[in-house]
Short mmCIF file of C-alpha atoms in Angstrom, two decimals:
data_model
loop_
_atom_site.label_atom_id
_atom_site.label_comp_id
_atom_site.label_asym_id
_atom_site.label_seq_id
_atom_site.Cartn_x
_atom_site.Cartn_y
_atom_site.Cartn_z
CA UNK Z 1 44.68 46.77 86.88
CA UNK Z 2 47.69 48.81 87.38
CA UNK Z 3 50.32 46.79 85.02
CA UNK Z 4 47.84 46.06 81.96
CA UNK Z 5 46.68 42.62 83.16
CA UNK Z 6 42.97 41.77 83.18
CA UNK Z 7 41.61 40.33 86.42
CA UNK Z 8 38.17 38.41 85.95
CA UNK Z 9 35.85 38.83 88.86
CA UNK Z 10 33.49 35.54 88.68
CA UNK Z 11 31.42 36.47 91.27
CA UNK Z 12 29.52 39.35 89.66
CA UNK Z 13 29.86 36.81 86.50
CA UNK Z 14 26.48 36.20 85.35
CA UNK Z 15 26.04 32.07 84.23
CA UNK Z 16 23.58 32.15 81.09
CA UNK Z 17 25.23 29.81 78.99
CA UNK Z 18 23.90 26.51 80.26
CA UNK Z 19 20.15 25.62 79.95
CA UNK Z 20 18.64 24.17 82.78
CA UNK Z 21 15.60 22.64 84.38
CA UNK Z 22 15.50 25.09 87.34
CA UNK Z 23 15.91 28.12 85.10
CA UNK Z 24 13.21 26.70 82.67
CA UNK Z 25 10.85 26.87 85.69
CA UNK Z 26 11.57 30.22 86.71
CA UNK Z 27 11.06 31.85 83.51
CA UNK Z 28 7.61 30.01 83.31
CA UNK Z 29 6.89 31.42 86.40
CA UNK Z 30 8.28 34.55 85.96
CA UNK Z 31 6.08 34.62 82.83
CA UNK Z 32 2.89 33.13 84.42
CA UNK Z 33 3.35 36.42 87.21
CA UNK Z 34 3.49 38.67 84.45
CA UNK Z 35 0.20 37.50 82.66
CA UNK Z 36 -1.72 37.58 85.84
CA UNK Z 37 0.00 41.25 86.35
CA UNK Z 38 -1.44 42.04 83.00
CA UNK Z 39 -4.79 40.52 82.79
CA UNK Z 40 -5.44 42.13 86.47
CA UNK Z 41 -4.67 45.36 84.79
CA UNK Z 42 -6.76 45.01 82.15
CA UNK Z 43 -9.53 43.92 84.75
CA UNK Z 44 -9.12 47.13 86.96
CA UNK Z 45 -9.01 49.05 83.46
CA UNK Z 46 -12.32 47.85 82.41
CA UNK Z 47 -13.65 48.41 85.78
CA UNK Z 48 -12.81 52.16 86.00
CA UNK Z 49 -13.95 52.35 82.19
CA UNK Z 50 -17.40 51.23 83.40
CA UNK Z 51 -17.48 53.67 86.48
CA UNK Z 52 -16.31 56.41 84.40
CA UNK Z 53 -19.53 55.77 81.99
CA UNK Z 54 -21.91 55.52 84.79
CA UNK Z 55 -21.00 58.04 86.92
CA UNK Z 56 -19.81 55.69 89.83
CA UNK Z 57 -15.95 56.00 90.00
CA UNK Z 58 -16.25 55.02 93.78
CA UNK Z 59 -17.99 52.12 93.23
CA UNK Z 60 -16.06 48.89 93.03
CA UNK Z 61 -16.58 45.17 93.28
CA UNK Z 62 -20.13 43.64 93.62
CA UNK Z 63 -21.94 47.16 95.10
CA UNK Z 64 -20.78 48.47 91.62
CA UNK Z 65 -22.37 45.33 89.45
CA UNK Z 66 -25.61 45.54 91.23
CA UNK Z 67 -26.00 49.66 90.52
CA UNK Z 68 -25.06 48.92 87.04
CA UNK Z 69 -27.46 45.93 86.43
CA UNK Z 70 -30.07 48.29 87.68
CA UNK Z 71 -29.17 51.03 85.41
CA UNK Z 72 -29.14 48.83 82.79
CA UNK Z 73 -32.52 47.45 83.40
CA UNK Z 74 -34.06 51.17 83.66
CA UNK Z 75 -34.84 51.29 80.27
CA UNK Z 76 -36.76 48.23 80.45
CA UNK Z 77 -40.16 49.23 81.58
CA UNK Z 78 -43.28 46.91 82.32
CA UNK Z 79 -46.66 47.49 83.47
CA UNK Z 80 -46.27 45.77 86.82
CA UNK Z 81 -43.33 48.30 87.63
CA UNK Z 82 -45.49 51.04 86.58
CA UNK Z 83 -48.03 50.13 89.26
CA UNK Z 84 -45.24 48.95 91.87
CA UNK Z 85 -45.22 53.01 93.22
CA UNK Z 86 -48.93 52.98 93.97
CA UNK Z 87 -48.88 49.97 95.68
CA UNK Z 88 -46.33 51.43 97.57
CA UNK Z 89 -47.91 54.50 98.56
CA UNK Z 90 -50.78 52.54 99.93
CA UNK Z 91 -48.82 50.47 101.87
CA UNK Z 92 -47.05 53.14 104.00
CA UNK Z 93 -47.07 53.59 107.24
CA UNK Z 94 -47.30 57.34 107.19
CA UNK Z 95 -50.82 57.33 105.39
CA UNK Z 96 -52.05 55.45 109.23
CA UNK Z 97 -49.39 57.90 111.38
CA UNK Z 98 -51.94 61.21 111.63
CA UNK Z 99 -54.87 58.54 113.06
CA UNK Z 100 -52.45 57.09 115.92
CA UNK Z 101 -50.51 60.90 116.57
CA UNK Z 102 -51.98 61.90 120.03
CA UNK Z 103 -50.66 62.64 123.21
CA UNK Z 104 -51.95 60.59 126.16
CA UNK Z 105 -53.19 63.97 128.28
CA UNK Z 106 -55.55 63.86 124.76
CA UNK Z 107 -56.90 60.08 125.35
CA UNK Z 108 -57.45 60.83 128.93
CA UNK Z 109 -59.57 64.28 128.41
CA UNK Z 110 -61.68 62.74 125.58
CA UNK Z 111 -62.80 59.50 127.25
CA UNK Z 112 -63.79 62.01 130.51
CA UNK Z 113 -65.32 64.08 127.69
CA UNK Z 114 -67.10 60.76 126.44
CA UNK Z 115 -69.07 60.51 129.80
CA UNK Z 116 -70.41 64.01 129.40
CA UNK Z 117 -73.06 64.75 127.02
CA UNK Z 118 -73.09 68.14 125.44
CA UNK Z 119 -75.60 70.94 125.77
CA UNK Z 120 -74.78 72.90 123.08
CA UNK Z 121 -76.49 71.76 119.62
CA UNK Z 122 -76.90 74.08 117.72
CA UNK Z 123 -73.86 73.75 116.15
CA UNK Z 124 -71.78 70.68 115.02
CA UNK Z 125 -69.72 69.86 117.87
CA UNK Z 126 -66.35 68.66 116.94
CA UNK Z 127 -65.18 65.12 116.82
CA UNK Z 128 -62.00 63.62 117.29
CA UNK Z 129 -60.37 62.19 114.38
CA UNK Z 130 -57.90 59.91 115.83
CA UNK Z 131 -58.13 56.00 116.22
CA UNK Z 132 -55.54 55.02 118.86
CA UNK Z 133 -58.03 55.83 121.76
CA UNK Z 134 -60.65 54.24 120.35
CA UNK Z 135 -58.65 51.01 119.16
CA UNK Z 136 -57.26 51.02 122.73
CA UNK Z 137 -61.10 50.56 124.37
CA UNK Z 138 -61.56 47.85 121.93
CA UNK Z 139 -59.03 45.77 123.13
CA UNK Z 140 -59.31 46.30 126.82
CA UNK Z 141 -63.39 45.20 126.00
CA UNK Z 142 -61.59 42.32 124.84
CA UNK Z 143 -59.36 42.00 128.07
CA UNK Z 144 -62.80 42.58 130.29
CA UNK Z 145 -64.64 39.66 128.38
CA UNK Z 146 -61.97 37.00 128.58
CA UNK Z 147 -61.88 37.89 132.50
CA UNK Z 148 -65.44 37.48 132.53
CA UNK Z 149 -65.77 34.12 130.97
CA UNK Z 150 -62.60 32.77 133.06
CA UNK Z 151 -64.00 34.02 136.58
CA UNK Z 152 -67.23 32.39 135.24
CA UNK Z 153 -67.68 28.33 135.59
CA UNK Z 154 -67.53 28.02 132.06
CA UNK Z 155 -64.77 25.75 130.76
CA UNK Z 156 -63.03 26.22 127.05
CA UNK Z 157 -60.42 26.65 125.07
CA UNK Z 158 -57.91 30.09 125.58
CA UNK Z 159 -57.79 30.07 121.66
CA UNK Z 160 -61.62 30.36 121.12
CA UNK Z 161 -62.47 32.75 124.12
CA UNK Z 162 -59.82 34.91 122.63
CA UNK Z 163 -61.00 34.88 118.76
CA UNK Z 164 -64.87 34.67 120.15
CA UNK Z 165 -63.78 38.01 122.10
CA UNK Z 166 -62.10 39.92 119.19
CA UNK Z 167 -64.74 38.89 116.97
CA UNK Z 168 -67.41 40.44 119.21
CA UNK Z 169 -65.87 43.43 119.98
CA UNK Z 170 -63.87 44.32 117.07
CA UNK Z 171 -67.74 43.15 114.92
CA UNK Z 172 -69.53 45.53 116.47
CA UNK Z 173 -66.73 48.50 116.77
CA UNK Z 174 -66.82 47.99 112.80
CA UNK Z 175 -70.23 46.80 111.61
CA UNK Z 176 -72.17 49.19 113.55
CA UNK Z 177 -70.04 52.38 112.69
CA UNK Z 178 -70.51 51.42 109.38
CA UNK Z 179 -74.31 51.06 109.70
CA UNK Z 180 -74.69 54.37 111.51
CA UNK Z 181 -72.74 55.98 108.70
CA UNK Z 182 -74.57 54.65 105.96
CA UNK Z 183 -77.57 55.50 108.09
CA UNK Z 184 -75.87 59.12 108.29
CA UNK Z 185 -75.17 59.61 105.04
CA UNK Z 186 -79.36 58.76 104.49
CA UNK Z 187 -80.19 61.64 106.76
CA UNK Z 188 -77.67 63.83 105.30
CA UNK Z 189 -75.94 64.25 108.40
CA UNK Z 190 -72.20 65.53 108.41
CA UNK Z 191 -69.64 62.95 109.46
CA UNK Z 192 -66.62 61.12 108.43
CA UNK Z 193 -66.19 57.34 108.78
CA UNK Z 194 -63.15 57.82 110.73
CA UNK Z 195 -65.10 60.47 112.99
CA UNK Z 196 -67.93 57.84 113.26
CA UNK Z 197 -65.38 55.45 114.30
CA UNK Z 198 -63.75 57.47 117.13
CA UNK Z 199 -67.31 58.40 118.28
CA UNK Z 200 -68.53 54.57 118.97
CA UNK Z 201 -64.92 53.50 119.75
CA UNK Z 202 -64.71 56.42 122.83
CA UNK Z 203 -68.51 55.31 123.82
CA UNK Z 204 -67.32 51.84 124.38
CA UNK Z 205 -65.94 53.62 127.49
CA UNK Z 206 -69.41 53.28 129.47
CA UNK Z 207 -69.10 49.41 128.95
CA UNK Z 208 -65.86 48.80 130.05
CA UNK Z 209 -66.91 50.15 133.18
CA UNK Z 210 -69.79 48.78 133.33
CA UNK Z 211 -68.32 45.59 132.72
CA UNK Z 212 -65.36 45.81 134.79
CA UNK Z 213 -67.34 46.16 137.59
CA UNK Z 214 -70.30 43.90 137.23
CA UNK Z 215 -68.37 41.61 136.51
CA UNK Z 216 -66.35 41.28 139.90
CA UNK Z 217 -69.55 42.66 141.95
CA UNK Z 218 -72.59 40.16 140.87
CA UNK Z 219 -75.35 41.30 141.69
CA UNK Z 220 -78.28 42.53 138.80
CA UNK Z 221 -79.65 45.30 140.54
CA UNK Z 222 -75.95 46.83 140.30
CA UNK Z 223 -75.68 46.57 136.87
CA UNK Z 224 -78.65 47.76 135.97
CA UNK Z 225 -77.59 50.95 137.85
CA UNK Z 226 -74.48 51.21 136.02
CA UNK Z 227 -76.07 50.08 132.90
CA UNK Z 228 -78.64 53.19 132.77
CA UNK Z 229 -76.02 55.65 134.77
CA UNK Z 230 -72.69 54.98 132.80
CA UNK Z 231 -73.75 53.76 130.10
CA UNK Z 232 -76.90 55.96 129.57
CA UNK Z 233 -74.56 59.06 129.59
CA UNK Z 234 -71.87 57.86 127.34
CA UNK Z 235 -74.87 57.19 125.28
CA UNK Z 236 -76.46 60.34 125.40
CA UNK Z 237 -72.87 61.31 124.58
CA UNK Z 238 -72.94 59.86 121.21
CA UNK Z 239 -76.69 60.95 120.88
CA UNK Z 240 -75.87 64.83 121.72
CA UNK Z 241 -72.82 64.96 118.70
CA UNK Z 242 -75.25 63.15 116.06
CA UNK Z 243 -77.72 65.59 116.96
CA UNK Z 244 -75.73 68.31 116.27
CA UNK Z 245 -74.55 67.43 113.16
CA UNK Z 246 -77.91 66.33 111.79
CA UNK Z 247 -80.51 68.60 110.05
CA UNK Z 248 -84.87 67.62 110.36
CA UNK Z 249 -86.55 66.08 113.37
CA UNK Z 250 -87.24 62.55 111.28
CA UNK Z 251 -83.46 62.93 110.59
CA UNK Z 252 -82.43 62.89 113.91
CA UNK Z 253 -84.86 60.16 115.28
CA UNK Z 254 -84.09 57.74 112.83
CA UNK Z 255 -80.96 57.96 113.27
CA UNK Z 256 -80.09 58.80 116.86
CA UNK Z 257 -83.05 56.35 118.24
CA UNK Z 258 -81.27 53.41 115.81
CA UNK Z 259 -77.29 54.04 117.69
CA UNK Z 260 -79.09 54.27 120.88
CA UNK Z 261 -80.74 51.47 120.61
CA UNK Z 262 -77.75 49.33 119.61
CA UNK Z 263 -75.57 50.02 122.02
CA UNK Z 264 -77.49 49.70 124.88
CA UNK Z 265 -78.51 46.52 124.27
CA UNK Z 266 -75.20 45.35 123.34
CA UNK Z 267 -74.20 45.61 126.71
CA UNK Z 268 -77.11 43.84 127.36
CA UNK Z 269 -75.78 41.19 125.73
CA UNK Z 270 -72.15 41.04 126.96
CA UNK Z 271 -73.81 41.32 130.29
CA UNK Z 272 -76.41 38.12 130.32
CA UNK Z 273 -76.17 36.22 126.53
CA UNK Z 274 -72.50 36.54 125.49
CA UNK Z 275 -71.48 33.43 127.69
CA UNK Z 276 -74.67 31.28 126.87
CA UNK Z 277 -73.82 32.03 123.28
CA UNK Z 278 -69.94 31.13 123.24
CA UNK Z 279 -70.83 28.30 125.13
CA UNK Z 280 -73.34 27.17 122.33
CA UNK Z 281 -70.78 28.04 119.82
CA UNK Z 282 -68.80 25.67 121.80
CA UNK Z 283 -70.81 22.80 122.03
CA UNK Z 284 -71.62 22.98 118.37
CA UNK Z 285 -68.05 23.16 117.66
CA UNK Z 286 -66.66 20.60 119.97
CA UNK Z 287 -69.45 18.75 120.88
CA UNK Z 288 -70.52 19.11 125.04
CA UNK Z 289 -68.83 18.61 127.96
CA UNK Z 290 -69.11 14.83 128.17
CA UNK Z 291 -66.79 12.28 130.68
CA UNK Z 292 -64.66 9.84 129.51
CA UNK Z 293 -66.21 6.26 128.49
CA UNK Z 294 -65.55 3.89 131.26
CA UNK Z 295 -66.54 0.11 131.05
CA UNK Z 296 -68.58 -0.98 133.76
CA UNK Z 297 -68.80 -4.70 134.86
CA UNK Z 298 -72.07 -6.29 134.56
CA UNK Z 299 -73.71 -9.09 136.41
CA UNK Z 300 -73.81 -13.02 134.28
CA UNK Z 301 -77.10 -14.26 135.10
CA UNK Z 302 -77.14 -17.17 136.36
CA UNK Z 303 -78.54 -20.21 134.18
CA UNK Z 304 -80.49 -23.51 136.08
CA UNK Z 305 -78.93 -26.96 135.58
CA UNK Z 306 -82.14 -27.91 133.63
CA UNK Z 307 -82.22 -25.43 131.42
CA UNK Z 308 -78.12 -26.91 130.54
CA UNK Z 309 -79.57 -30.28 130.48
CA UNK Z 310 -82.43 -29.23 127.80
CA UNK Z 311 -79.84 -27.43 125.95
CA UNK Z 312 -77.37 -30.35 126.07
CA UNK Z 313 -79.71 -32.99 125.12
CA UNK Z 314 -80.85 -30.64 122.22
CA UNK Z 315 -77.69 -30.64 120.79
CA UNK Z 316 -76.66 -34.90 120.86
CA UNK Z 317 -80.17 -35.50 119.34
CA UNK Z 318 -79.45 -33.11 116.64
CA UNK Z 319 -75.42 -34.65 115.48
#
């Protein structure tokens, strides 16, 4: 450096003159990294062009397709999509939540209140308009039957006492309301279907006690006490409100004898006929109560040497 000569340092000498297999491969690699660097750019390019047009910067990978298949689709509108929000609306929850909002201090006054007929009516007396108390007596009706038939002799299936049960009780919670309705609407008297369903559904009260009882304590004389005491006043219960709300003498007898009639003697029924009828069901189904075929042995008679003789005989003259 000093005295004008040139020193060569060949370590910081870069080899490039000689062609080799080993730097062949690294530029193809080095090249391969680079288009991968490149077409990922382009990908996250296109991607951020597409969220900028929708609206969805945020949105990346497959949450971001899905929004923007849907967005896409929008425009494409068909009848059945049309109707999809109606459907909808029916099929919420919250159209069945202001039928089942009560507080249990409510369910416990009104079935007291459905043992005590009213005096008052000359005015419509109000009805509840709330199905959880009522739908609640249904199924313990159901709970009191199946007890019934199982402390009873009678021997069936669990699956047929149980859909014979809710079939009963759930029939006549339904069918009659309806009938009194229509019958209601005939007299012009002022009622809802929902208020006709919490009035028979909170009368059922009477014959769940009635039930309950008679059906642990067997003795007729008992249950025909209970049937004209608790039932008779949850019956005059129903009677009293009908009353109320309904306008002309004829009116009222039509309609009030008819829902007095009926449920009276349906706990006539659950009371004597409702197992002689399940078990009819049940034979008709099934077929009876039958035991097992058995074989039996039988005696041989026993056959006299002549009459093997005859037969014998009978038999060389014939070959």
């Amino acid at each position: 450096q000093g005295g004008g000569s040139a020193v060569i340092d060949m370590e910081n000498m870069d080899d490039t003159s000689g062609s080799s297999f080993e730097d062949m491969g690294e530029m193809h690699q080095r090249m391969k990294e680079e288009e991968e660097e490149e077409a990922e750019g382009e990908a996250g390019a296109a991607e951020e062009e597409d969220g900028e047009f929708l609206g969805m910067k945020g949105l990346r990978g497959q949450l971001g397709r899905q929004v923007a298949d849907q967005v896409s689709a929008a425009p494409c509108s068909s009848p059945l999509r049309e109707a999809l929000p109606a459907f909808s609306l029916y099929a919420n929850i919250d159209i069945l939540r202001p039928y089942f909002d009560v507080e249990p201090i409510q369910v416990r006054a009104r079935l007291l209140e459905s043992m005590i007929p009213v005096k008052m009516i000359n005015f419509p007396q109000k009805i509840a308009g709330e199905l959880y108390g009522p739908l609640m007596l249904v199924f313990t009706l159901v709970a009191i039957l199946l007890h019934g038939m199982k402390t009873s002799d009678t021997i069936i299936r669990e699956g047929t006492l149980m859909g014979t049960a809710i079939g009963t009780c759930f029939g006549y919670w339904l069918g009659v309301s309806s009938f009194i309705y229509f019958l209601a609407y005939l007299c012009n008297a002022q009622i809802t279907m929902v208020q006709m369903l919490s009035l028979l559904g909170y009368g059922l009260f009477g014959h769940c006690i009635t039930l309950f009882v008679t059906y642990n304590i067997h003795f007729h004389s008992l249950f025909y006490i209970f049937w004209l005491g608790v039932g008779g006043l949850s019956t005059l219960r129903m009677v009293a409100v009908l009353v109320s709300r309904t306008v002309g003498h004829t009116q009222r007898l039509i309609l009030c004898g008819t829902l007095a009639a009926l449920h009276m003697l349906f706990l006539l029924y659950l009371h004597f006929a409702y197992h002689k009828v399940v078990e009819g069901i049940l034979d008709t189904l099934e077929g009876p109560n039958m035991p097992p075929f058995q074989r039996v042995a039988r005696d041989i008679p026993v056959i006299s040497s002549a009459v093997l003789n005859t037969t014998a005989k009978a038999v060389a003259l014939t070959q």
